[in-house]
Structure formats: C-alpha cells, structure tokens
Amino acid sequence: MKGAQILLEALKKAGVEVIFGYPGGQVLPIFDALYDFDVRFILTRHEQGAAHAADGYARATGKTGVCLTTSGPGATNLVTGIANAYMDSIPMVAITGQVGTHLIGNDAFQEADVTGITRPITKHNFLVKDVKDLSHTIAEAFYIASTGRPGPVLIDIPVDVQRAEADFTWPQEIKMRSYQPTLFGHPGQIKKAAKLIAQASKPIIYAGGGVITSGAHSVLKDLAEKIQAPVTTTFMGLGGFPSTHKLSLGMLGMHGTAYANHATMEADLIIAVGARFDDRVTGRLDHFAPNAKVIHIDIDPSSISKNVKVEIPIVGDARNIIGELLEEIGNVPDTSLWLKTVEEWKKKHPLKYKSGGKLLKPQYILEQLWELTKGDAVICTEVGQSQMWACQWYNHLYPRTWISSGGLGTMGFGFPAAMGAKLGVPEKDVFNIAGDGSIQMNIQELATCVANKINVKVLIFNNGYLGMVRQWQELFYKRRYSYTPITSPDFVKLAESYGAVGIRVTRKEEVRKAIEKAIKTDNTVFVEFIIEPEENVWPMVPAGQAINNMIDGLA
Ligand SMILES: Cc1ncc(C[n+]2csc(CCOP(=O)(O)OP(=O)(O)O)c2C)c(N)n1
C-alpha cells in the first residue's frame, strides 16, 4: 500500500469515525486516498477550527479527536488548537503533511519545523521518515494520546513518505518500555489515605478534569456520600459531580462560589482527585488552605506536589483508586458540624445578581437555558465573562456535557468545539455560549456547520465589549477602557447569509421563546442577546490574593 492508504487504514483500525481538516500541496496523496475512503471528513474553513473541532469531539465522546492539515501555514494554524488540548489533557492526534524528506531543512516552500514548534505543546510528536514505520507510529500515537494523562500527539508525514509503498501491519498491542502509565493505587498509600480520612473533621473533595477523563463521576459520588464530605469541582471538573447535589459546593477559585472558597480554606483535609492546583484555583499559594492535609489522586506523577505540598500522593487512574479507597475505608468521619458550617456559608453567600432593570441579564438567560434543558444538553463556551457565567448559572450534572477552554483560555474555541461535539453526540442539543468578541474569532465555521448540517445553537451574549478585560479595566485600571469596546457585524444577517438562522433578543420576555425556537430549528442558529453592557462576574478573587479574599460588587 501507499503511505497515504496506510495512514487511512491505520486510522480506521484505531476506530476513527471523523477527521477534521483542510487540504494543501503536501497532503495531496492523502486527500487523493480520502476521495473514495469510507470515513467522514469535515472540511473546516480554517485549520484552527479543525483542531478545536477534534478537541470538542474528544471531550464530548471520550474518543481521540483527529485533525489533518497540510505543511507550513496549515500546520502552524493548528498550533493554538494543539496547545489548547495539551493544557486541558484532551486526547488528540494531529496529522500534518511535510515537504519531501530531501527538502527538509532547506527552507522549502511551505516548510515549517512543526515537530520543533509543537514539542512543548504536545504529549509526544513524530516525524515519519520511512513508510515502513508509518502504521506502527500511528498506533503508538493513538496509544499515547489516549492513555495516562491524555494529550495531543502530532504526526508529521513528508509527502514522499505518503507516496512510498510498504506492507500494512497493525500491532495487536502497544508496549513501550519508556511509557507505562500506572493504573492502580499503591495499597500502602490507599491504607494511609483511608486512615487520614477517618481522622478528618473538615474534609472536602476537590475534583478536577481527571474525574471526567477516567469516568470516576459515579464512584466519586459514592465516596462523597460515604464520608459525607462536600465536593467542589474545578472548571475542568464541572459535570463530574452534580451541582444540584446536597454536598456540592460548585466551582472554586477565581470566579468560584464564596462557599467553595471558604470551605477550601477552612478544610483540615483536601482529597484532590484528578486536579492540578492551578493558580486560578489556589490564588495566593502561600496562603492556600493553611490547615489542610492533602491526599492527591492523579495519574500524572509530575503534577504531585508541583504547586501544593501533598501528604499522601496516590498515582493512578482516579476511578480505580476511588474504588480501592471505598473498599478500604472502614470508619467514616463525623462531619455533621462541618456540613452545618458549610450550609451557613451557602445561605450567607449565595451566587446572586441584580435582576430587574430594562436590560437583559446574562445570568437570567442561563437560568432559562437550564430550565429548558435540565442539564441534558452539551454546553460549550468561548472565553470571558459569558464563560464564567456559564460555569456559575447553569447546573452541570453530567460528565462530558461541559466543553470549555480551561488552561489556555482560548477565544474562538467554543464554536468549532461545539461543531465537533455535535458530530460526536448528534442526539444531544449542543450550545455554544459566546461573547461578541470571541465568536468573531472562528466565525467562518458557520459555513462548515451549514454545509454539513451540523446544528449547533450559538447564544451570543452581546455586551459591546471584550467584557472580561473590560471588567479588569473597570476594577483595576480606573475604568480606562482601552480597546475593549468592540463592534460586531449584524449577527442575524450574517447567520442568514451563510444559510443559518439568526434571532435577536432584547427583552426578557423573549428569552425563553428564542431558546425554544433555536432548539426546534433544524439548522445552525445564532441567537444574539443584547445584554447589560457593564455586567460583572461576581464574586471575584483578585489575581494574587488568597481565595477567601473575594470581592463582590453586589455585597
Ligand atoms: C485568543 C485570545 N485572545 C485574547 C484573550 C484575552 N481575553 C480573555 S477574555 C477576553 C474578552 C472576551 O470578550 P467576549 O468574547 O466579548 O466575551 P465577554 O467577556 O464579553 O463575555 C479577552 C480579550 C483570550 N483569552 N484569547
């Protein structure tokens, strides 16, 4: 077989159902092979869209997302999408064409050193120089991307390798001496953890994206209920524990709930599961949770004690380890007083916003969206205030229904990610919550949606500003709104010009009807809500402060 055919056969063996990408000179042999190959190919309108769509597909399904582009600019246009997947530990295989092997290093037309460029933002990358290595490399790439702490893997394939011939082989099993993720917890550590849990009086569970990745949501609930510990999730962990549960504290950190932040700071034991103590969560590190001992369950040993010193690390898969812990725990702590204190915080510092007034409130829109979907939809977002309101004002109940750029905070992620998610779970309603700034970053994907009948519902919260930056300027730069007011096209006409549907909403009474119409419409829909321009996200922990040092403009 030719290299290009080997690639496609290998993708099929790896279970790939959909590829997002864009053609060009150095992938012509692959596109020629694709012409009559039985796999769904989605031609995006920008390579960045392809990377984010593969990422959204992966988050919605748990499978590895795949994108394919040409060399040079095609490959460099993937960079943000790869970095985004890397920061959020999303399994992705990115395939790029490369100039012929004899030209590499020559500054050839559309040559870019993409393995060099992506080394710090991939879990691993490969340059395939011999067609005989191709199928095995692809098998390894999928194995690396999807196991351990998942992440993006890039395979760069020179055009002559795509044309060269070799036998197709597919390994039954991948074994790599240098890469063997630990799956089960060390029994000694599990015992120690169970003991510490029994002695705690103010425990909390701090659950991150690893809960979603490992499918630990149901055992996590068992653990929380067994030891009667409140649960706070990170941004990446939303949906890992139902936010309507009595023990739920919602999200912690910079825009977390006040009660999650107070509980974290007061806790005497933090059970961290698949979370990495990033700065948006910890705030000022030397003030973080001063009285807490920490049990840290994580599949990636390099994240243990990286930011916060840990008493009991347990390396392995979160679902396995929680299962092991559940078996080991005999005595459970008495947390009744602690839960009472938490309830008081919840009563004293609920999430709130000022309703009334003429202008639309974004929080109200999200409450209506929740009422209409009851947590069953997939909620994707762009980045900014609208993203934070979507964390706070929509109840996240199920894993893989929250798709948002956490670590990198990439404006322009949500729309293509929603497209990928909808292809992965077509039976679900998929929404993208967008600011008027972010949506303009990958708006070209409207054409991809319409051409492929991918019906995503984009709710644009139009405040006329790059709102989150404006909020910081308001609070910390004396309201000097330097280049944050932003104009937009007529989103309704724009959607219509692409063959999609556009709706504009200015009044509260229209909100519910508009969302209902969007859900019923068998097409991509842009719903533009003209919202209060200077609404802020509260509470907020100013950068560099301890997380119980919150400001709340409504207090
Ligand atoms: C690609 C990219 N560029 C810049 C930023 C910095 N940034 C963070 S939030 C934000 C404003 C987002 O504005 P908008 O999309 O209108 O959403 P809003 O905050 O108003 O809800 C900006 C510019 C970013 N996160 N990503």
JSON list of C-alpha atoms in Angstrom, two decimals, residues 341-537:
[
{"chain": "A", "resi": 341, "resn": "THR", "atom": "CA", "xyz": [-20.96, 25.44, 58.76]},
{"chain": "A", "resi": 342, "resn": "VAL", "atom": "CA", "xyz": [-20.93, 24.87, 55.01]},
{"chain": "A", "resi": 343, "resn": "GLU", "atom": "CA", "xyz": [-24.72, 25.25, 54.88]},
{"chain": "A", "resi": 344, "resn": "GLU", "atom": "CA", "xyz": [-24.42, 28.55, 56.73]},
{"chain": "A", "resi": 345, "resn": "TRP", "atom": "CA", "xyz": [-21.88, 29.81, 54.17]},
{"chain": "A", "resi": 346, "resn": "LYS", "atom": "CA", "xyz": [-24.22, 28.74, 51.40]},
{"chain": "A", "resi": 347, "resn": "LYS", "atom": "CA", "xyz": [-27.06, 30.72, 52.96]},
{"chain": "A", "resi": 348, "resn": "LYS", "atom": "CA", "xyz": [-24.93, 33.73, 53.72]},
{"chain": "A", "resi": 349, "resn": "HIS", "atom": "CA", "xyz": [-23.06, 33.98, 50.40]},
{"chain": "A", "resi": 350, "resn": "PRO", "atom": "CA", "xyz": [-25.19, 32.56, 47.60]},
{"chain": "A", "resi": 351, "resn": "LEU", "atom": "CA", "xyz": [-24.44, 33.36, 43.99]},
{"chain": "A", "resi": 352, "resn": "LYS", "atom": "CA", "xyz": [-26.58, 36.33, 43.11]},
{"chain": "A", "resi": 353, "resn": "TYR", "atom": "CA", "xyz": [-27.24, 39.00, 40.53]},
{"chain": "A", "resi": 354, "resn": "LYS", "atom": "CA", "xyz": [-29.38, 42.11, 40.36]},
{"chain": "A", "resi": 355, "resn": "SER", "atom": "CA", "xyz": [-32.47, 41.33, 38.35]},
{"chain": "A", "resi": 356, "resn": "GLY", "atom": "CA", "xyz": [-34.95, 43.95, 37.25]},
{"chain": "A", "resi": 357, "resn": "GLY", "atom": "CA", "xyz": [-33.99, 46.88, 35.09]},
{"chain": "A", "resi": 358, "resn": "LYS", "atom": "CA", "xyz": [-34.61, 47.14, 31.40]},
{"chain": "A", "resi": 359, "resn": "LEU", "atom": "CA", "xyz": [-31.54, 45.41, 30.08]},
{"chain": "A", "resi": 360, "resn": "LEU", "atom": "CA", "xyz": [-31.14, 41.69, 29.69]},
{"chain": "A", "resi": 361, "resn": "LYS", "atom": "CA", "xyz": [-29.14, 39.88, 32.33]},
{"chain": "A", "resi": 362, "resn": "PRO", "atom": "CA", "xyz": [-26.85, 37.10, 31.14]},
{"chain": "A", "resi": 363, "resn": "GLN", "atom": "CA", "xyz": [-27.49, 35.09, 34.32]},
{"chain": "A", "resi": 364, "resn": "TYR", "atom": "CA", "xyz": [-31.20, 35.07, 33.54]},
{"chain": "A", "resi": 365, "resn": "ILE", "atom": "CA", "xyz": [-30.55, 33.70, 30.05]},
{"chain": "A", "resi": 366, "resn": "LEU", "atom": "CA", "xyz": [-28.51, 30.85, 31.53]},
{"chain": "A", "resi": 367, "resn": "GLU", "atom": "CA", "xyz": [-31.20, 30.09, 34.10]},
{"chain": "A", "resi": 368, "resn": "GLN", "atom": "CA", "xyz": [-33.70, 29.84, 31.25]},
{"chain": "A", "resi": 369, "resn": "LEU", "atom": "CA", "xyz": [-31.36, 27.62, 29.27]},
{"chain": "A", "resi": 370, "resn": "TRP", "atom": "CA", "xyz": [-31.10, 25.36, 32.31]},
{"chain": "A", "resi": 371, "resn": "GLU", "atom": "CA", "xyz": [-34.88, 25.26, 32.73]},
{"chain": "A", "resi": 372, "resn": "LEU", "atom": "CA", "xyz": [-35.29, 24.21, 29.11]},
{"chain": "A", "resi": 373, "resn": "THR", "atom": "CA", "xyz": [-32.54, 21.59, 29.00]},
{"chain": "A", "resi": 374, "resn": "LYS", "atom": "CA", "xyz": [-32.25, 20.38, 32.61]},
{"chain": "A", "resi": 375, "resn": "GLY", "atom": "CA", "xyz": [-28.56, 19.73, 32.20]},
{"chain": "A", "resi": 376, "resn": "ASP", "atom": "CA", "xyz": [-29.03, 17.25, 29.41]},
{"chain": "A", "resi": 377, "resn": "ALA", "atom": "CA", "xyz": [-27.53, 19.45, 26.69]},
{"chain": "A", "resi": 378, "resn": "VAL", "atom": "CA", "xyz": [-23.86, 19.86, 25.86]},
{"chain": "A", "resi": 379, "resn": "ILE", "atom": "CA", "xyz": [-22.70, 23.32, 26.87]},
{"chain": "A", "resi": 380, "resn": "CYS", "atom": "CA", "xyz": [-19.67, 24.64, 25.03]},
{"chain": "A", "resi": 381, "resn": "THR", "atom": "CA", "xyz": [-18.29, 28.10, 25.59]},
{"chain": "A", "resi": 382, "resn": "GLU", "atom": "CA", "xyz": [-15.95, 30.73, 24.31]},
{"chain": "A", "resi": 383, "resn": "VAL", "atom": "CA", "xyz": [-13.81, 32.64, 26.80]},
{"chain": "A", "resi": 384, "resn": "GLY", "atom": "CA", "xyz": [-14.59, 35.59, 29.03]},
{"chain": "A", "resi": 385, "resn": "GLN", "atom": "CA", "xyz": [-17.45, 36.71, 31.25]},
{"chain": "A", "resi": 386, "resn": "SER", "atom": "CA", "xyz": [-20.02, 34.66, 29.36]},
{"chain": "A", "resi": 387, "resn": "GLN", "atom": "CA", "xyz": [-17.90, 31.57, 30.02]},
{"chain": "A", "resi": 388, "resn": "MET", "atom": "CA", "xyz": [-17.74, 32.29, 33.74]},
{"chain": "A", "resi": 389, "resn": "TRP", "atom": "CA", "xyz": [-21.48, 32.94, 33.95]},
{"chain": "A", "resi": 390, "resn": "ALA", "atom": "CA", "xyz": [-21.99, 29.59, 32.22]},
{"chain": "A", "resi": 391, "resn": "CYS", "atom": "CA", "xyz": [-19.93, 27.94, 34.97]},
{"chain": "A", "resi": 392, "resn": "GLN", "atom": "CA", "xyz": [-22.00, 29.61, 37.66]},
{"chain": "A", "resi": 393, "resn": "TRP", "atom": "CA", "xyz": [-25.57, 29.87, 36.42]},
{"chain": "A", "resi": 394, "resn": "TYR", "atom": "CA", "xyz": [-26.13, 26.57, 34.65]},
{"chain": "A", "resi": 395, "resn": "ASN", "atom": "CA", "xyz": [-26.33, 23.41, 36.73]},
{"chain": "A", "resi": 396, "resn": "HIS", "atom": "CA", "xyz": [-23.75, 20.98, 35.41]},
{"chain": "A", "resi": 397, "resn": "LEU", "atom": "CA", "xyz": [-24.95, 17.48, 36.14]},
{"chain": "A", "resi": 398, "resn": "TYR", "atom": "CA", "xyz": [-23.26, 15.01, 33.85]},
{"chain": "A", "resi": 399, "resn": "PRO", "atom": "CA", "xyz": [-19.73, 14.33, 32.66]},
{"chain": "A", "resi": 400, "resn": "ARG", "atom": "CA", "xyz": [-18.82, 15.33, 29.10]},
{"chain": "A", "resi": 401, "resn": "THR", "atom": "CA", "xyz": [-21.57, 17.94, 28.89]},
{"chain": "A", "resi": 402, "resn": "TRP", "atom": "CA", "xyz": [-19.26, 20.88, 29.70]},
{"chain": "A", "resi": 403, "resn": "ILE", "atom": "CA", "xyz": [-16.80, 21.78, 26.93]},
{"chain": "A", "resi": 404, "resn": "SER", "atom": "CA", "xyz": [-14.73, 24.85, 27.53]},
{"chain": "A", "resi": 405, "resn": "SER", "atom": "CA", "xyz": [-11.14, 26.00, 27.17]},
{"chain": "A", "resi": 406, "resn": "GLY", "atom": "CA", "xyz": [-9.69, 25.92, 30.68]},
{"chain": "A", "resi": 407, "resn": "GLY", "atom": "CA", "xyz": [-5.92, 26.01, 30.80]},
{"chain": "A", "resi": 408, "resn": "LEU", "atom": "CA", "xyz": [-5.27, 28.09, 27.69]},
{"chain": "A", "resi": 409, "resn": "GLY", "atom": "CA", "xyz": [-8.44, 30.18, 27.78]},
{"chain": "A", "resi": 410, "resn": "THR", "atom": "CA", "xyz": [-8.77, 30.30, 24.00]},
{"chain": "A", "resi": 411, "resn": "MET", "atom": "CA", "xyz": [-11.24, 32.74, 22.50]},
{"chain": "A", "resi": 412, "resn": "GLY", "atom": "CA", "xyz": [-12.53, 31.14, 19.30]},
{"chain": "A", "resi": 413, "resn": "PHE", "atom": "CA", "xyz": [-12.57, 27.65, 20.80]},
{"chain": "A", "resi": 414, "resn": "GLY", "atom": "CA", "xyz": [-16.26, 27.27, 21.56]},
{"chain": "A", "resi": 415, "resn": "PHE", "atom": "CA", "xyz": [-17.87, 27.38, 18.14]},
{"chain": "A", "resi": 416, "resn": "PRO", "atom": "CA", "xyz": [-15.67, 24.83, 16.36]},
{"chain": "A", "resi": 417, "resn": "ALA", "atom": "CA", "xyz": [-15.59, 22.70, 19.53]},
{"chain": "A", "resi": 418, "resn": "ALA", "atom": "CA", "xyz": [-19.40, 22.70, 19.55]},
{"chain": "A", "resi": 419, "resn": "MET", "atom": "CA", "xyz": [-19.31, 21.56, 15.94]},
{"chain": "A", "resi": 420, "resn": "GLY", "atom": "CA", "xyz": [-17.05, 18.65, 16.85]},
{"chain": "A", "resi": 421, "resn": "ALA", "atom": "CA", "xyz": [-19.15, 17.80, 19.88]},
{"chain": "A", "resi": 422, "resn": "LYS", "atom": "CA", "xyz": [-22.37, 17.73, 17.86]},
{"chain": "A", "resi": 423, "resn": "LEU", "atom": "CA", "xyz": [-20.80, 15.29, 15.41]},
{"chain": "A", "resi": 424, "resn": "GLY", "atom": "CA", "xyz": [-19.74, 13.11, 18.33]},
{"chain": "A", "resi": 425, "resn": "VAL", "atom": "CA", "xyz": [-23.10, 13.13, 20.13]},
{"chain": "A", "resi": 426, "resn": "PRO", "atom": "CA", "xyz": [-25.66, 14.02, 17.45]},
{"chain": "A", "resi": 427, "resn": "GLU", "atom": "CA", "xyz": [-28.58, 13.02, 19.69]},
{"chain": "A", "resi": 428, "resn": "LYS", "atom": "CA", "xyz": [-27.82, 15.89, 22.10]},
{"chain": "A", "resi": 429, "resn": "ASP", "atom": "CA", "xyz": [-28.60, 19.58, 21.81]},
{"chain": "A", "resi": 430, "resn": "VAL", "atom": "CA", "xyz": [-25.29, 21.38, 21.65]},
{"chain": "A", "resi": 431, "resn": "PHE", "atom": "CA", "xyz": [-24.98, 25.04, 22.63]},
{"chain": "A", "resi": 432, "resn": "ASN", "atom": "CA", "xyz": [-22.10, 27.46, 22.40]},
{"chain": "A", "resi": 433, "resn": "ILE", "atom": "CA", "xyz": [-22.21, 30.30, 24.91]},
{"chain": "A", "resi": 434, "resn": "ALA", "atom": "CA", "xyz": [-20.29, 33.11, 23.27]},
{"chain": "A", "resi": 435, "resn": "GLY", "atom": "CA", "xyz": [-19.24, 36.70, 23.81]},
{"chain": "A", "resi": 436, "resn": "ASP", "atom": "CA", "xyz": [-19.50, 39.08, 20.86]},
{"chain": "A", "resi": 437, "resn": "GLY", "atom": "CA", "xyz": [-15.69, 39.24, 20.77]},
{"chain": "A", "resi": 438, "resn": "SER", "atom": "CA", "xyz": [-14.91, 35.54, 20.91]},
{"chain": "A", "resi": 439, "resn": "ILE", "atom": "CA", "xyz": [-17.47, 34.46, 18.34]},
{"chain": "A", "resi": 440, "resn": "GLN", "atom": "CA", "xyz": [-15.77, 36.63, 15.76]},
{"chain": "A", "resi": 441, "resn": "MET", "atom": "CA", "xyz": [-12.55, 34.63, 16.12]},
{"chain": "A", "resi": 442, "resn": "ASN", "atom": "CA", "xyz": [-13.73, 31.48, 14.34]},
{"chain": "A", "resi": 443, "resn": "ILE", "atom": "CA", "xyz": [-17.00, 32.65, 12.86]},
{"chain": "A", "resi": 444, "resn": "GLN", "atom": "CA", "xyz": [-16.04, 31.22, 9.48]},
{"chain": "A", "resi": 445, "resn": "GLU", "atom": "CA", "xyz": [-17.07, 27.80, 10.80]},
{"chain": "A", "resi": 446, "resn": "LEU", "atom": "CA", "xyz": [-20.67, 28.83, 10.14]},
{"chain": "A", "resi": 447, "resn": "ALA", "atom": "CA", "xyz": [-20.04, 27.66, 6.60]},
{"chain": "A", "resi": 448, "resn": "THR", "atom": "CA", "xyz": [-18.80, 24.27, 7.86]},
{"chain": "A", "resi": 449, "resn": "CYS", "atom": "CA", "xyz": [-21.88, 23.86, 10.05]},
{"chain": "A", "resi": 450, "resn": "VAL", "atom": "CA", "xyz": [-24.32, 24.73, 7.30]},
{"chain": "A", "resi": 451, "resn": "ALA", "atom": "CA", "xyz": [-22.57, 22.70, 4.61]},
{"chain": "A", "resi": 452, "resn": "ASN", "atom": "CA", "xyz": [-22.50, 19.61, 6.82]},
{"chain": "A", "resi": 453, "resn": "LYS", "atom": "CA", "xyz": [-25.86, 20.14, 8.54]},
{"chain": "A", "resi": 454, "resn": "ILE", "atom": "CA", "xyz": [-24.23, 20.34, 11.96]},
{"chain": "A", "resi": 455, "resn": "ASN", "atom": "CA", "xyz": [-26.91, 22.01, 14.02]},
{"chain": "A", "resi": 456, "resn": "VAL", "atom": "CA", "xyz": [-25.32, 23.87, 16.86]},
{"chain": "A", "resi": 457, "resn": "LYS", "atom": "CA", "xyz": [-27.02, 26.65, 18.74]},
{"chain": "A", "resi": 458, "resn": "VAL", "atom": "CA", "xyz": [-24.85, 29.68, 19.38]},
{"chain": "A", "resi": 459, "resn": "LEU", "atom": "CA", "xyz": [-26.05, 32.01, 22.12]},
{"chain": "A", "resi": 460, "resn": "ILE", "atom": "CA", "xyz": [-24.17, 35.28, 21.71]},
{"chain": "A", "resi": 461, "resn": "PHE", "atom": "CA", "xyz": [-24.08, 37.49, 24.79]},
{"chain": "A", "resi": 462, "resn": "ASN", "atom": "CA", "xyz": [-23.51, 40.81, 23.11]},
{"chain": "A", "resi": 463, "resn": "ASN", "atom": "CA", "xyz": [-22.32, 43.44, 25.58]},
{"chain": "A", "resi": 464, "resn": "GLY", "atom": "CA", "xyz": [-20.38, 45.52, 23.03]},
{"chain": "A", "resi": 465, "resn": "TYR", "atom": "CA", "xyz": [-17.17, 44.88, 24.94]},
{"chain": "A", "resi": 466, "resn": "LEU", "atom": "CA", "xyz": [-14.39, 42.40, 25.37]},
{"chain": "A", "resi": 467, "resn": "GLY", "atom": "CA", "xyz": [-16.21, 42.07, 28.64]},
{"chain": "A", "resi": 468, "resn": "MET", "atom": "CA", "xyz": [-13.81, 40.19, 30.87]},
{"chain": "A", "resi": 469, "resn": "VAL", "atom": "CA", "xyz": [-10.94, 42.51, 30.02]},
{"chain": "A", "resi": 470, "resn": "ARG", "atom": "CA", "xyz": [-13.25, 45.48, 30.47]},
{"chain": "A", "resi": 471, "resn": "GLN", "atom": "CA", "xyz": [-14.16, 44.16, 33.93]},
{"chain": "A", "resi": 472, "resn": "TRP", "atom": "CA", "xyz": [-10.47, 44.10, 34.90]},
{"chain": "A", "resi": 473, "resn": "GLN", "atom": "CA", "xyz": [-10.03, 47.59, 33.48]},
{"chain": "A", "resi": 474, "resn": "GLU", "atom": "CA", "xyz": [-13.03, 48.75, 35.49]},
{"chain": "A", "resi": 475, "resn": "LEU", "atom": "CA", "xyz": [-11.77, 47.23, 38.72]},
{"chain": "A", "resi": 476, "resn": "PHE", "atom": "CA", "xyz": [-8.01, 47.64, 38.47]},
{"chain": "A", "resi": 477, "resn": "TYR", "atom": "CA", "xyz": [-7.32, 50.29, 35.78]},
{"chain": "A", "resi": 478, "resn": "LYS", "atom": "CA", "xyz": [-9.71, 53.08, 36.80]},
{"chain": "A", "resi": 479, "resn": "ARG", "atom": "CA", "xyz": [-12.26, 52.32, 34.10]},
{"chain": "A", "resi": 480, "resn": "ARG", "atom": "CA", "xyz": [-9.87, 53.23, 31.33]},
{"chain": "A", "resi": 481, "resn": "TYR", "atom": "CA", "xyz": [-11.49, 51.05, 28.65]},
{"chain": "A", "resi": 482, "resn": "SER", "atom": "CA", "xyz": [-8.51, 50.79, 26.38]},
{"chain": "A", "resi": 483, "resn": "TYR", "atom": "CA", "xyz": [-9.51, 48.94, 23.20]},
{"chain": "A", "resi": 484, "resn": "THR", "atom": "CA", "xyz": [-12.17, 46.83, 24.85]},
{"chain": "A", "resi": 485, "resn": "PRO", "atom": "CA", "xyz": [-15.28, 48.36, 23.26]},
{"chain": "A", "resi": 486, "resn": "ILE", "atom": "CA", "xyz": [-15.79, 46.18, 20.17]},
{"chain": "A", "resi": 487, "resn": "THR", "atom": "CA", "xyz": [-18.11, 46.37, 17.19]},
{"chain": "A", "resi": 488, "resn": "SER", "atom": "CA", "xyz": [-19.76, 43.42, 15.57]},
{"chain": "A", "resi": 489, "resn": "PRO", "atom": "CA", "xyz": [-21.45, 42.60, 12.32]},
{"chain": "A", "resi": 490, "resn": "ASP", "atom": "CA", "xyz": [-25.21, 42.19, 12.22]},
{"chain": "A", "resi": 491, "resn": "PHE", "atom": "CA", "xyz": [-25.16, 38.63, 13.57]},
{"chain": "A", "resi": 492, "resn": "VAL", "atom": "CA", "xyz": [-28.68, 37.89, 12.31]},
{"chain": "A", "resi": 493, "resn": "LYS", "atom": "CA", "xyz": [-27.89, 38.91, 8.75]},
{"chain": "A", "resi": 494, "resn": "LEU", "atom": "CA", "xyz": [-24.51, 37.22, 8.95]},
{"chain": "A", "resi": 495, "resn": "ALA", "atom": "CA", "xyz": [-26.06, 33.92, 10.01]},
{"chain": "A", "resi": 496, "resn": "GLU", "atom": "CA", "xyz": [-28.65, 34.23, 7.26]},
{"chain": "A", "resi": 497, "resn": "SER", "atom": "CA", "xyz": [-26.03, 34.96, 4.64]},
{"chain": "A", "resi": 498, "resn": "TYR", "atom": "CA", "xyz": [-24.40, 31.63, 5.47]},
{"chain": "A", "resi": 499, "resn": "GLY", "atom": "CA", "xyz": [-27.75, 29.83, 5.23]},
{"chain": "A", "resi": 500, "resn": "ALA", "atom": "CA", "xyz": [-28.15, 29.56, 9.01]},
{"chain": "A", "resi": 501, "resn": "VAL", "atom": "CA", "xyz": [-30.87, 31.12, 11.15]},
{"chain": "A", "resi": 502, "resn": "GLY", "atom": "CA", "xyz": [-30.45, 34.33, 13.13]},
{"chain": "A", "resi": 503, "resn": "ILE", "atom": "CA", "xyz": [-32.56, 35.61, 16.02]},
{"chain": "A", "resi": 504, "resn": "ARG", "atom": "CA", "xyz": [-32.06, 38.81, 18.01]},
{"chain": "A", "resi": 505, "resn": "VAL", "atom": "CA", "xyz": [-33.38, 39.19, 21.55]},
{"chain": "A", "resi": 506, "resn": "THR", "atom": "CA", "xyz": [-33.53, 42.41, 23.50]},
{"chain": "A", "resi": 507, "resn": "ARG", "atom": "CA", "xyz": [-36.28, 41.77, 26.06]},
{"chain": "A", "resi": 508, "resn": "LYS", "atom": "CA", "xyz": [-36.57, 39.36, 28.96]},
{"chain": "A", "resi": 509, "resn": "GLU", "atom": "CA", "xyz": [-39.94, 38.06, 27.77]},
{"chain": "A", "resi": 510, "resn": "GLU", "atom": "CA", "xyz": [-38.40, 36.88, 24.51]},
{"chain": "A", "resi": 511, "resn": "VAL", "atom": "CA", "xyz": [-35.56, 34.86, 26.00]},
{"chain": "A", "resi": 512, "resn": "ARG", "atom": "CA", "xyz": [-37.29, 31.57, 26.61]},
{"chain": "A", "resi": 513, "resn": "LYS", "atom": "CA", "xyz": [-39.15, 31.58, 23.31]},
{"chain": "A", "resi": 514, "resn": "ALA", "atom": "CA", "xyz": [-35.95, 32.30, 21.40]},
{"chain": "A", "resi": 515, "resn": "ILE", "atom": "CA", "xyz": [-34.11, 29.40, 23.02]},
{"chain": "A", "resi": 516, "resn": "GLU", "atom": "CA", "xyz": [-37.08, 27.12, 22.40]},
{"chain": "A", "resi": 517, "resn": "LYS", "atom": "CA", "xyz": [-37.12, 28.16, 18.76]},
{"chain": "A", "resi": 518, "resn": "ALA", "atom": "CA", "xyz": [-33.38, 27.56, 18.46]},
{"chain": "A", "resi": 519, "resn": "ILE", "atom": "CA", "xyz": [-33.79, 24.05, 19.88]},
{"chain": "A", "resi": 520, "resn": "LYS", "atom": "CA", "xyz": [-36.64, 23.25, 17.50]},
{"chain": "A", "resi": 521, "resn": "THR", "atom": "CA", "xyz": [-34.93, 24.64, 14.41]},
{"chain": "A", "resi": 522, "resn": "ASP", "atom": "CA", "xyz": [-33.27, 22.02, 12.26]},
{"chain": "A", "resi": 523, "resn": "ASN", "atom": "CA", "xyz": [-30.37, 24.28, 11.33]},
{"chain": "A", "resi": 524, "resn": "THR", "atom": "CA", "xyz": [-27.48, 26.12, 12.92]},
{"chain": "A", "resi": 525, "resn": "VAL", "atom": "CA", "xyz": [-28.89, 29.06, 14.86]},
{"chain": "A", "resi": 526, "resn": "PHE", "atom": "CA", "xyz": [-27.27, 32.25, 16.11]},
{"chain": "A", "resi": 527, "resn": "VAL", "atom": "CA", "xyz": [-29.28, 33.84, 18.91]},
{"chain": "A", "resi": 528, "resn": "GLU", "atom": "CA", "xyz": [-27.94, 37.27, 19.72]},
{"chain": "A", "resi": 529, "resn": "PHE", "atom": "CA", "xyz": [-28.88, 38.60, 23.16]},
{"chain": "A", "resi": 530, "resn": "ILE", "atom": "CA", "xyz": [-28.26, 42.28, 23.68]},
{"chain": "A", "resi": 531, "resn": "ILE", "atom": "CA", "xyz": [-27.22, 42.25, 27.33]},
{"chain": "A", "resi": 532, "resn": "GLU", "atom": "CA", "xyz": [-26.35, 44.75, 30.05]},
{"chain": "A", "resi": 533, "resn": "PRO", "atom": "CA", "xyz": [-23.04, 46.14, 28.75]},
{"chain": "A", "resi": 534, "resn": "GLU", "atom": "CA", "xyz": [-21.28, 46.54, 32.09]},
{"chain": "A", "resi": 535, "resn": "GLU", "atom": "CA", "xyz": [-22.48, 43.49, 33.97]},
{"chain": "A", "resi": 536, "resn": "ASN", "atom": "CA", "xyz": [-19.69, 41.89, 36.00]},
{"chain": "A", "resi": 537, "resn": "VAL", "atom": "CA", "xyz": [-18.84, 38.39, 37.14]}
]
